[in-house]
Coordinates of C-alpha atoms and ligand atoms in Angstrom, one line a residue:
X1 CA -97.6 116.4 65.6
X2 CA -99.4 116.1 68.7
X3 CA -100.2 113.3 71.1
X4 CA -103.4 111.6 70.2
X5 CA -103.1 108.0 71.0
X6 CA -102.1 106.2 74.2
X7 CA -102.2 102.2 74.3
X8 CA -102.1 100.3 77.4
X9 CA -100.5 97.2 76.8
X10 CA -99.3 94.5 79.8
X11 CA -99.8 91.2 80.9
X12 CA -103.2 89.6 82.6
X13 CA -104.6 91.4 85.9
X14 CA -101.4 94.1 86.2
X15 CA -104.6 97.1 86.2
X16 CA -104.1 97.8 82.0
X17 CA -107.8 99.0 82.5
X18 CA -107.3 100.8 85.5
X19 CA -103.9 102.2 84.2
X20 CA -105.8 103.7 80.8
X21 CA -109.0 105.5 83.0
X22 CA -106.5 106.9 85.5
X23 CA -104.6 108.2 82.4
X24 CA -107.6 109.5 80.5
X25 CA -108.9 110.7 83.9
X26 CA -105.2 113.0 84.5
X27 CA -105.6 114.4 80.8
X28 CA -109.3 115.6 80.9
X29 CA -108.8 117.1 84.1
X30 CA -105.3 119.2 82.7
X31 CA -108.3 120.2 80.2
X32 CA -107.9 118.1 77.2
X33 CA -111.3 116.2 75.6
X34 CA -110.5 112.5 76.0
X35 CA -111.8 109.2 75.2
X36 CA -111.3 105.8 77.1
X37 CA -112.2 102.8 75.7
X38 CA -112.2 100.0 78.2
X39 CA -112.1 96.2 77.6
X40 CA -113.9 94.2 79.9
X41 CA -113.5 96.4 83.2
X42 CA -113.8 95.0 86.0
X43 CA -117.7 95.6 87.7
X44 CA -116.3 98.3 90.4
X45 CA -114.3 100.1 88.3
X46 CA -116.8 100.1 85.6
X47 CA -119.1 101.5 88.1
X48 CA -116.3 103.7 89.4
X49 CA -116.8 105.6 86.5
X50 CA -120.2 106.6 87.6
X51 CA -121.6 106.0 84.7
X52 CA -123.7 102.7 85.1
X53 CA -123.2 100.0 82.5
X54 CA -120.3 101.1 79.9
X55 CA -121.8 100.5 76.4
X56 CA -120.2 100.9 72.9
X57 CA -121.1 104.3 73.1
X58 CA -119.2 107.2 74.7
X59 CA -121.0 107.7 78.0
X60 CA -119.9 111.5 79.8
X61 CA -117.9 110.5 83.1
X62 CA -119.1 113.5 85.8
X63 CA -116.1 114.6 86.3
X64 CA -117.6 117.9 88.5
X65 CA -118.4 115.5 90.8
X66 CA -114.8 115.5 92.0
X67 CA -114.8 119.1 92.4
X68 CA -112.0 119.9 90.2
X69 CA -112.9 122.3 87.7
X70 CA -111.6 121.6 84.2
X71 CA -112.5 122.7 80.7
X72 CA -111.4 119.4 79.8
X73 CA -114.2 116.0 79.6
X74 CA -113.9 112.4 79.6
X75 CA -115.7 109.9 78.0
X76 CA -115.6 106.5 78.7
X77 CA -116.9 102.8 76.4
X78 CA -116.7 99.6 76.7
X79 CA -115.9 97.7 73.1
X80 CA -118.9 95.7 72.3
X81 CA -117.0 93.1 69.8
X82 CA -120.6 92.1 68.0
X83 CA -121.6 96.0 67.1
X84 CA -117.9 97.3 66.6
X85 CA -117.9 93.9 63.4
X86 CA -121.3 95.0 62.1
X87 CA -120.0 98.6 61.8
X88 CA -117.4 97.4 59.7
X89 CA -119.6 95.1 57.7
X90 CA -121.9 98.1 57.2
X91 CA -119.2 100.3 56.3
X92 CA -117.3 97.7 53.9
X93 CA -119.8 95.3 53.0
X94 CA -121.4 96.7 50.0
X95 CA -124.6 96.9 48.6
X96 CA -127.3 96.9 51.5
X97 CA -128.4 92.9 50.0
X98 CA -124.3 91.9 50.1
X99 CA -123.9 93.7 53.7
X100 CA -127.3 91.9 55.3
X101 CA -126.3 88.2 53.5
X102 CA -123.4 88.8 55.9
X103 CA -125.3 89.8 59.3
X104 CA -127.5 87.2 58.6
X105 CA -125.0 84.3 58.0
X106 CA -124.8 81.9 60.8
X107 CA -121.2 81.8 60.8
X108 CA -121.6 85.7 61.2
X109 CA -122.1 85.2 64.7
X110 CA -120.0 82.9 65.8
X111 CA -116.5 84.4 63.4
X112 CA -117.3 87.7 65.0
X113 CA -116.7 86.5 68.3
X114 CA -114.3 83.9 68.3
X115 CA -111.9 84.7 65.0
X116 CA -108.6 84.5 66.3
X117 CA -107.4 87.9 67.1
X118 CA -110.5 89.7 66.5
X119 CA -111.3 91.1 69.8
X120 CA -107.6 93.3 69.7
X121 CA -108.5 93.8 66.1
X122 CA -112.1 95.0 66.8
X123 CA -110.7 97.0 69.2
X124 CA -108.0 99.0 67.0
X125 CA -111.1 99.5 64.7
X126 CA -113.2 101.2 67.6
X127 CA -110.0 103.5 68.6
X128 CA -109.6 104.4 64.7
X129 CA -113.2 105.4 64.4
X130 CA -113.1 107.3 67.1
X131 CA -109.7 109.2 66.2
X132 CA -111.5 109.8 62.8
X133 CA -114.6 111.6 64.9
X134 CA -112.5 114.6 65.6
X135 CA -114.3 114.7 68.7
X136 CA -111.1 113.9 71.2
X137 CA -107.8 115.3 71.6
X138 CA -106.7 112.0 73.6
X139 CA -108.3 108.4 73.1
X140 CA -106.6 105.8 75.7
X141 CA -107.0 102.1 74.5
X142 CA -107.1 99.6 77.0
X143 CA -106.0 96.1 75.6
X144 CA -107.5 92.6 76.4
X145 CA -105.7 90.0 78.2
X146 CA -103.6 88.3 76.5
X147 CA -101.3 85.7 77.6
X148 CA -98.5 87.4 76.1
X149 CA -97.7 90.6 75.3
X150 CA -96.8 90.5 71.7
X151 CA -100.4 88.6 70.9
X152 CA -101.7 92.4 70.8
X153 CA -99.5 93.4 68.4
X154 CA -99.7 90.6 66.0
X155 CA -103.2 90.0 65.5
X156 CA -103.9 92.4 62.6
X157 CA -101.7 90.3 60.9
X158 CA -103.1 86.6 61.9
X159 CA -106.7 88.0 60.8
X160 CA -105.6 89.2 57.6
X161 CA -104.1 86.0 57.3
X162 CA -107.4 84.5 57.6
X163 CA -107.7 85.5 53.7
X164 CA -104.4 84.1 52.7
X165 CA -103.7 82.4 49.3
X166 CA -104.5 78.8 50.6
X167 CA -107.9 80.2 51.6
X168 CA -108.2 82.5 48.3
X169 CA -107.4 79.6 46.3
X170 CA -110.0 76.8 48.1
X171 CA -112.7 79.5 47.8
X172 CA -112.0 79.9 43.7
X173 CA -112.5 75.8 43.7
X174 CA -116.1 74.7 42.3
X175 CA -118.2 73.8 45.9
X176 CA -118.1 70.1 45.2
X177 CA -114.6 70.0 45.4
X178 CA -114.3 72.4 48.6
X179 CA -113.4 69.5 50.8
X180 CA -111.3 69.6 53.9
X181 CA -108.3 68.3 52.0
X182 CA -108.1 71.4 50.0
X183 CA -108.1 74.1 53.0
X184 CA -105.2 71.9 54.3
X185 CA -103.0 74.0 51.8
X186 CA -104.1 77.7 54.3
X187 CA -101.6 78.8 56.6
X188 CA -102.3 76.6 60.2
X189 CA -103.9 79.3 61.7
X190 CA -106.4 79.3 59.3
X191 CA -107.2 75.9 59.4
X192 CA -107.7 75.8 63.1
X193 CA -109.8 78.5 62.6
X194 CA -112.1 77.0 60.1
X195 CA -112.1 73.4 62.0
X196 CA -113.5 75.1 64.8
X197 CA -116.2 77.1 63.0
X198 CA -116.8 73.7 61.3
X199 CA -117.4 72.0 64.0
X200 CA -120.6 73.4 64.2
X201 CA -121.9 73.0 60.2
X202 CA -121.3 71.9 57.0
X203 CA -118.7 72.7 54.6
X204 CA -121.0 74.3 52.6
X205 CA -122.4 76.5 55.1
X206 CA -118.8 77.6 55.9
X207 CA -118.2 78.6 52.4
X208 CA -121.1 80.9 51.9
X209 CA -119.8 82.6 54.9
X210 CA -116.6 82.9 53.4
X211 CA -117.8 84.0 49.9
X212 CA -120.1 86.8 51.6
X213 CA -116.8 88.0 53.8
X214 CA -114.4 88.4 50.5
X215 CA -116.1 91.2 49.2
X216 CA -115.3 93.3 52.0
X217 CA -112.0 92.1 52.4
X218 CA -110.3 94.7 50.6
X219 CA -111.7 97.7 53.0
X220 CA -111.0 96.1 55.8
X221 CA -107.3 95.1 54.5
X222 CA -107.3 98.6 53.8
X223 CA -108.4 100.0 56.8
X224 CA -106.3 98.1 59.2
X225 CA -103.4 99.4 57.0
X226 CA -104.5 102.7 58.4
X227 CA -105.2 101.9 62.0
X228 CA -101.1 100.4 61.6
X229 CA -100.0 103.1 60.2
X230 CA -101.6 105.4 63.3
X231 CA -100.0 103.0 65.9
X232 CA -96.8 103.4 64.3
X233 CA -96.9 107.6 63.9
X234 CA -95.5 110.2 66.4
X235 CA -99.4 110.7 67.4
X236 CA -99.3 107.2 69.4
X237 CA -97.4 106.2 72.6
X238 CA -97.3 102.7 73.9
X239 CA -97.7 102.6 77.6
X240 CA -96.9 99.2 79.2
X241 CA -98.1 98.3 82.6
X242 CA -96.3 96.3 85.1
X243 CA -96.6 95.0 88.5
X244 CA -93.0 94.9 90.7
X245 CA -93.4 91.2 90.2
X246 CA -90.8 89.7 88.2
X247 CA -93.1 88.0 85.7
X248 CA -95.1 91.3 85.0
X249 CA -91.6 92.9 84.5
X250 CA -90.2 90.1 82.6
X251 CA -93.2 90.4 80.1
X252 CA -93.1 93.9 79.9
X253 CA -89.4 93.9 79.1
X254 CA -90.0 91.6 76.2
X255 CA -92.9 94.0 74.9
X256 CA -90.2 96.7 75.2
X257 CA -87.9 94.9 72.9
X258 CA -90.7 94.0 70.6
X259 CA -92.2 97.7 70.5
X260 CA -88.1 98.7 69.6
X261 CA -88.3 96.0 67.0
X262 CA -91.4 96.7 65.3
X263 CA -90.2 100.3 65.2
X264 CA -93.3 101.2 67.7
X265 CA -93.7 104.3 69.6
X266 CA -92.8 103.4 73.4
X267 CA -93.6 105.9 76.0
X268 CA -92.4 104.7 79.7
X269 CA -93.6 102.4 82.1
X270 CA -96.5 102.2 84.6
X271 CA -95.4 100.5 87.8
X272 CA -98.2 99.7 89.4
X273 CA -99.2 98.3 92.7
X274 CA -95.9 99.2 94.5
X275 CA -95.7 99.3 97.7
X276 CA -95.1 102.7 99.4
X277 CA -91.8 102.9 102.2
X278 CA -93.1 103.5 105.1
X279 CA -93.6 106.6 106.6
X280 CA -90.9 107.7 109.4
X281 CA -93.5 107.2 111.8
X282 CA -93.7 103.7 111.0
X283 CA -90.1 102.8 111.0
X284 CA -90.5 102.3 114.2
X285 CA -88.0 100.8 116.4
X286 CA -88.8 99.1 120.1
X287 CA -86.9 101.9 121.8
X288 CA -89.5 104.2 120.0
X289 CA -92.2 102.5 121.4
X290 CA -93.9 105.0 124.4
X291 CA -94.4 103.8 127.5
X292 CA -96.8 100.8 128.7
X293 CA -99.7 102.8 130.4
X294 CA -100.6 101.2 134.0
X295 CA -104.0 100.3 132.4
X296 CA -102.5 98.1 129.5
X297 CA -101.6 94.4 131.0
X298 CA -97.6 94.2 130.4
X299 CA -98.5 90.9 128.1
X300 CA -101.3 93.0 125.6
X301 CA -98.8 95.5 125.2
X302 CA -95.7 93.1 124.3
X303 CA -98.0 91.5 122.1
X304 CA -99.3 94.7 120.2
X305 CA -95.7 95.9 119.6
X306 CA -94.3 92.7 118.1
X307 CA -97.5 93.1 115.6
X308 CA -96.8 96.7 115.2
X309 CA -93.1 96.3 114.5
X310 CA -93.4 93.0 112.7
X311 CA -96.0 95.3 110.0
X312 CA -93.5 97.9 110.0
X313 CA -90.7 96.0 109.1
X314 CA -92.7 94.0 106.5
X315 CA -93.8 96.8 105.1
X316 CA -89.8 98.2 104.7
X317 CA -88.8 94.8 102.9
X318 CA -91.5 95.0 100.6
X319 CA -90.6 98.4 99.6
X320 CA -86.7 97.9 99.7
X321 CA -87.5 94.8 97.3
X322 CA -89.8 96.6 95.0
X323 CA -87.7 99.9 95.0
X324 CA -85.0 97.1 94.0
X325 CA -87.2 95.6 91.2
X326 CA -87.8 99.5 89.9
X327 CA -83.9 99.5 89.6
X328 CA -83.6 96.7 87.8
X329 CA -86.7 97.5 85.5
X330 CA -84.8 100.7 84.6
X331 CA -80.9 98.8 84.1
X332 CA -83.2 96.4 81.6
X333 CA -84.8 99.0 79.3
X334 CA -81.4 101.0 78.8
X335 CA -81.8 104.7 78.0
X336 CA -84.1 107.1 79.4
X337 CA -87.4 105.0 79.6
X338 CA -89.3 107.2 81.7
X339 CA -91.1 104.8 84.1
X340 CA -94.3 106.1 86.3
X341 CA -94.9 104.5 89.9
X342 CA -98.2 103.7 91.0
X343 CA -99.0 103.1 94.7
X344 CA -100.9 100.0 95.6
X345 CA -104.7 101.4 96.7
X346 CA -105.7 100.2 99.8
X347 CA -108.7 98.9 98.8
X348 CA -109.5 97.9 94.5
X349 CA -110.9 101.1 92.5
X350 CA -114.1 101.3 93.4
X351 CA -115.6 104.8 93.0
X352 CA -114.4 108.1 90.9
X353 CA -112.2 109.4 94.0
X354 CA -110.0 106.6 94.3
X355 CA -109.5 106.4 90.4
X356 CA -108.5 110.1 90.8
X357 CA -106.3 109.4 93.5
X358 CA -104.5 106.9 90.6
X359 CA -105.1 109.8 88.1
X360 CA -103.1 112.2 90.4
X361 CA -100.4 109.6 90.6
X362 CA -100.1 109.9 87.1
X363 CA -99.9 113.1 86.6
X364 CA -96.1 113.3 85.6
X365 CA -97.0 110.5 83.1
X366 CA -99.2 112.5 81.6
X367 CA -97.2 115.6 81.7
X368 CA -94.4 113.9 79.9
X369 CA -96.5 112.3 77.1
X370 CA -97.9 115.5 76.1
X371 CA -94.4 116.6 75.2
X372 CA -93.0 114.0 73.6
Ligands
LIG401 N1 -103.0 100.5 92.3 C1 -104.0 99.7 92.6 N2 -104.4 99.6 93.9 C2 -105.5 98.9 94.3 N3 -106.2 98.1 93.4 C3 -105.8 98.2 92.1 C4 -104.7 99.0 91.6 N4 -104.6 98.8 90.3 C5 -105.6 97.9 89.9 N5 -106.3 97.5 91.0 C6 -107.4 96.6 91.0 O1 -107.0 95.4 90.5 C7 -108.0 94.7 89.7 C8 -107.4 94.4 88.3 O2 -107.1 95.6 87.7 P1 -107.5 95.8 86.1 O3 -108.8 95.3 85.8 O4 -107.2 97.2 85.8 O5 -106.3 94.9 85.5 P2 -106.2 94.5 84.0 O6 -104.7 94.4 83.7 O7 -107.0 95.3 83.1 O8 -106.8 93.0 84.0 P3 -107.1 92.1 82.7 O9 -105.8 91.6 82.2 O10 -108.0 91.0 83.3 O11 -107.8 93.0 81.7 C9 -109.2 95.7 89.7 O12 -110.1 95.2 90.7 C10 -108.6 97.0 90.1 O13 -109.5 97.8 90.9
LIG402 MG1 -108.5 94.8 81.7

C-alpha cells in the first residue's frame, strides 16, 4: 500500500504548519497531487501560499510561479471547525427536521467550538473526507497546538467519551429528574464539559441539545473508527517536528514513545530551525583577517573584527550545540529513525520562494516516505 497520509505532530510554535506546506510543497513538485490542510497558519505563511485567505475549501497553490515544472499540484485549506461539524451533522444527522433541530440548537454553536478535543477531532474528519475524495495522492495534516503531544492523539477518545454510560444513562431519566446531581455519575470530562456549556443556560436547554446529538452518535462513533483505523494503516506516517531546543526534543521523544505504544505509524523527525555551521569563510580567525587599509582608522577596524569574529564564533557554538542536540535526538529514539534537518530561514516564511527553499530541504524526507 502506498503512502497517503502524513501528520505533523509537535509541540506549540516548533513550524508543525510550516513543516506540513514545505512537505506537501516537496511532493507536488516530485509530481504527486497533494492536499494540505493547515490549522490556524500563521498570516505570512497563509499568504505565502499565494492564495489569499485559506478557506475550508481546497484553494490551487500556483505552483508555476516558482518556475519548476511539475505534473504534480498542491492544494491548500484551512479547517473551518463550524462548517467541517455541520458537514458531519448533515451527513449523520438524519432526516433533514432531526439534522436542522441540531444546527439550530443554541448549544450547537457553542459544543462545536469549544467540546473538548473537537478541534483535532474536526480536523481528522476533514483529512478523512478528503482521503475518501480520491482526488489526492498525498493529504498532509497539520495539527493544532496542543500543550502536549499526546492531547492529539487522545481526543477521538475523550469526545466519544462525551456519550459515555453516565451521560447515556442521565439522558434516559424523565427531564424533571435531569438535575446536576445525576450527571455527577459521567466520566469528569464530561462533567466539565457540561458545567461549562451550562453556564450559559438551563438544564433543560442542555438536554435538548443532547437528545438532538444521540441520534447521530452512532455515525459519528462509526466514522471516527474509520479515520483510527487510517491513522493506524501502512497508508499513514507520523511526522513529529522539533526545534534543537531541549523541551521541543523532550516532547517529541515522548510522542515517539507514545506513537511506539499506540502501535502508530512513525516516520522520522523534522529538525527544524537549526542552525547552519558556518561556512569556511566565516571561521574566521584574527590572523585571517586582511590587512587594515590606510583609509580605515586603526580603532574602526579593531572594532569591526571583534564583531566579526565574536558572530563567527557564536555562530560555531550554536551549531556545535545543536549538531550535539541532533546526536542526542538520534541516541533517544534508538533504531534507524530517520530524522530531517531544517535550516533556520533568515527571515519567517513569508512568500512561496522561501517555503520552497524549506520544501527543497525536505526533499530527502519526502523521498524516504514515499518508500516506506
Ligand atoms: N525554518 C524556519 N526559518 C524561519 N522561520 C520559520 C522556520 N520555521 C518556521 N518559521 C516561522 O515560525 C513561525 C511559527 O511557525 P509555525 O506557524 O509553522 O509553527 P507551529 O508549530 O505551526 O505553531 P502553532 O503550534 O502555533 O500552530 C512562523 O512565522 C514561521 O514562518
Ligand atoms: Mg500551526
Amino acid at each position: 500500500m502506498s503512502l497517503r497520509v502524513l501528520v505533523c505532530c509537535g509541540s506549540g510554535g516548533v513550524g508543525k504548519t510550516t513543516a506540513s506546506a514545505a512537505l506537501a510543497m516537496q511532493a507536488a513538485l516530485t509530481g504527486q497531487r497533494v492536499a494540505v490542510l493547515t490549522i490556524d497558519p500563521a498570516k505570512r505563511l497563509a499568504d505565502s501560499l499565494g492564495i489569499g485567505p485559506l478557506s475550508n475549501t481546497p484553494q490551487r497553490v500556483p505552483l508555476d510561479q516558482l518556475g519548476i515544472e511539475t505534473s504534480g499540484h498542491l492544494d491548500a485549506l484551512m479547517l473551518d471547525m463550524k462548517a467541517t461539524w455541520d458537514g458531519v451533522v448533515r451527513r449523520f444527522g438524519g432526516s433533514p427536521e432531526a439534522q436542522q433541530r441540531i444546527l439550530n440548537n443554541r448549544y450547537y454553536g457553542l459544543a462545536s467550538t469549544r467540546l473538548a478535543g473537537s478541534h483535532e477531532y474536526m480536523a481528522m474528519q476533514r483529512l478523512y473526507e478528503l482521503y475518501e475524495s480520491g482526488d489526492y495522492d498525498l493529504i498532509l495534516l497539520d495539527t493544532p497546538p496542543t500543550r502536549h503531544a499526546m492531547e492529539f492523539l487522545s481526543a477521538p477518545q475523550r469526545l466519544n467519551g462525551l456519550f459515555d454510560e453516565g451521560v447515556m444513562h442521565w439522558l434516559s431519566l424523565p427531564r424533571s429528574k435531569r438535575g446536576f446531581a445525576a450527571l455527577e455519575r459521567g466520566s469528569e470530562v464530561v462533567v466539565s464539559v457540561l458545567k461549562r456549556l451550562i453556564g450559559a443556560g438551563t438544564m433543560e436547554e442542555i438536554a435538548e441539545f443532547f437528545d438532538a446529538m444521540q441520534g447521530m452518535w452512532g455515525g459519528f462513533q462509526e466514522r471516527s473508527s474509520a479515520v483510527e483505523a487510517l491513522l493506524a494503516s501502512n497508508e499513514t506516517r507520523f511526522v513529529l517536528v522539533t526545534t534543537p531546543a531541549p523541551a521541543a526534543r523532550k516532547e517529541a521523544q515522548e510522542f515517539a514513545d507514545l506513537l511506539a505504544e499506540t502501535k502508530r505509524p512513525f516516520g522520522g523527525f523534522v529538525v527544524n530551525r537549526v542552525v547552519p555551521a558556518p561556512t569556511d569563510k566565516a571561521r574566521v580567525s584574527s590572523a585571517d583577517l586582511p590587512e587594515r587599509p590606510n583609509s580605515v582608522p586603526q580603532d574602526t577596524w579593531e572594532a569591526a573584527s571583534l564583531t566579526l569574529l565574536g558572530a563567527a564564533q557564536r555562530q560555531q557554538v550554536l551549531s556545535d550545540g545543536e549538531a550535539q542536540a541532533m546526536a542526542e535526538l538520534r541516541e533517544q529514539a534508538q533504531g534507524s529513525v530517520p530524522l530531517w534537518p531544517v535550516p533556520e530561514l533568515e527571515a519567517d516564511v513569508h512568500d512561496l520562494r522561501s517555503l520552497a527553499v524549506l520544501a527543497g530541504h525536505l526533499a530527502p524526507a519526502i523521498e524516504a516516505l514515499k518508500q516506506a
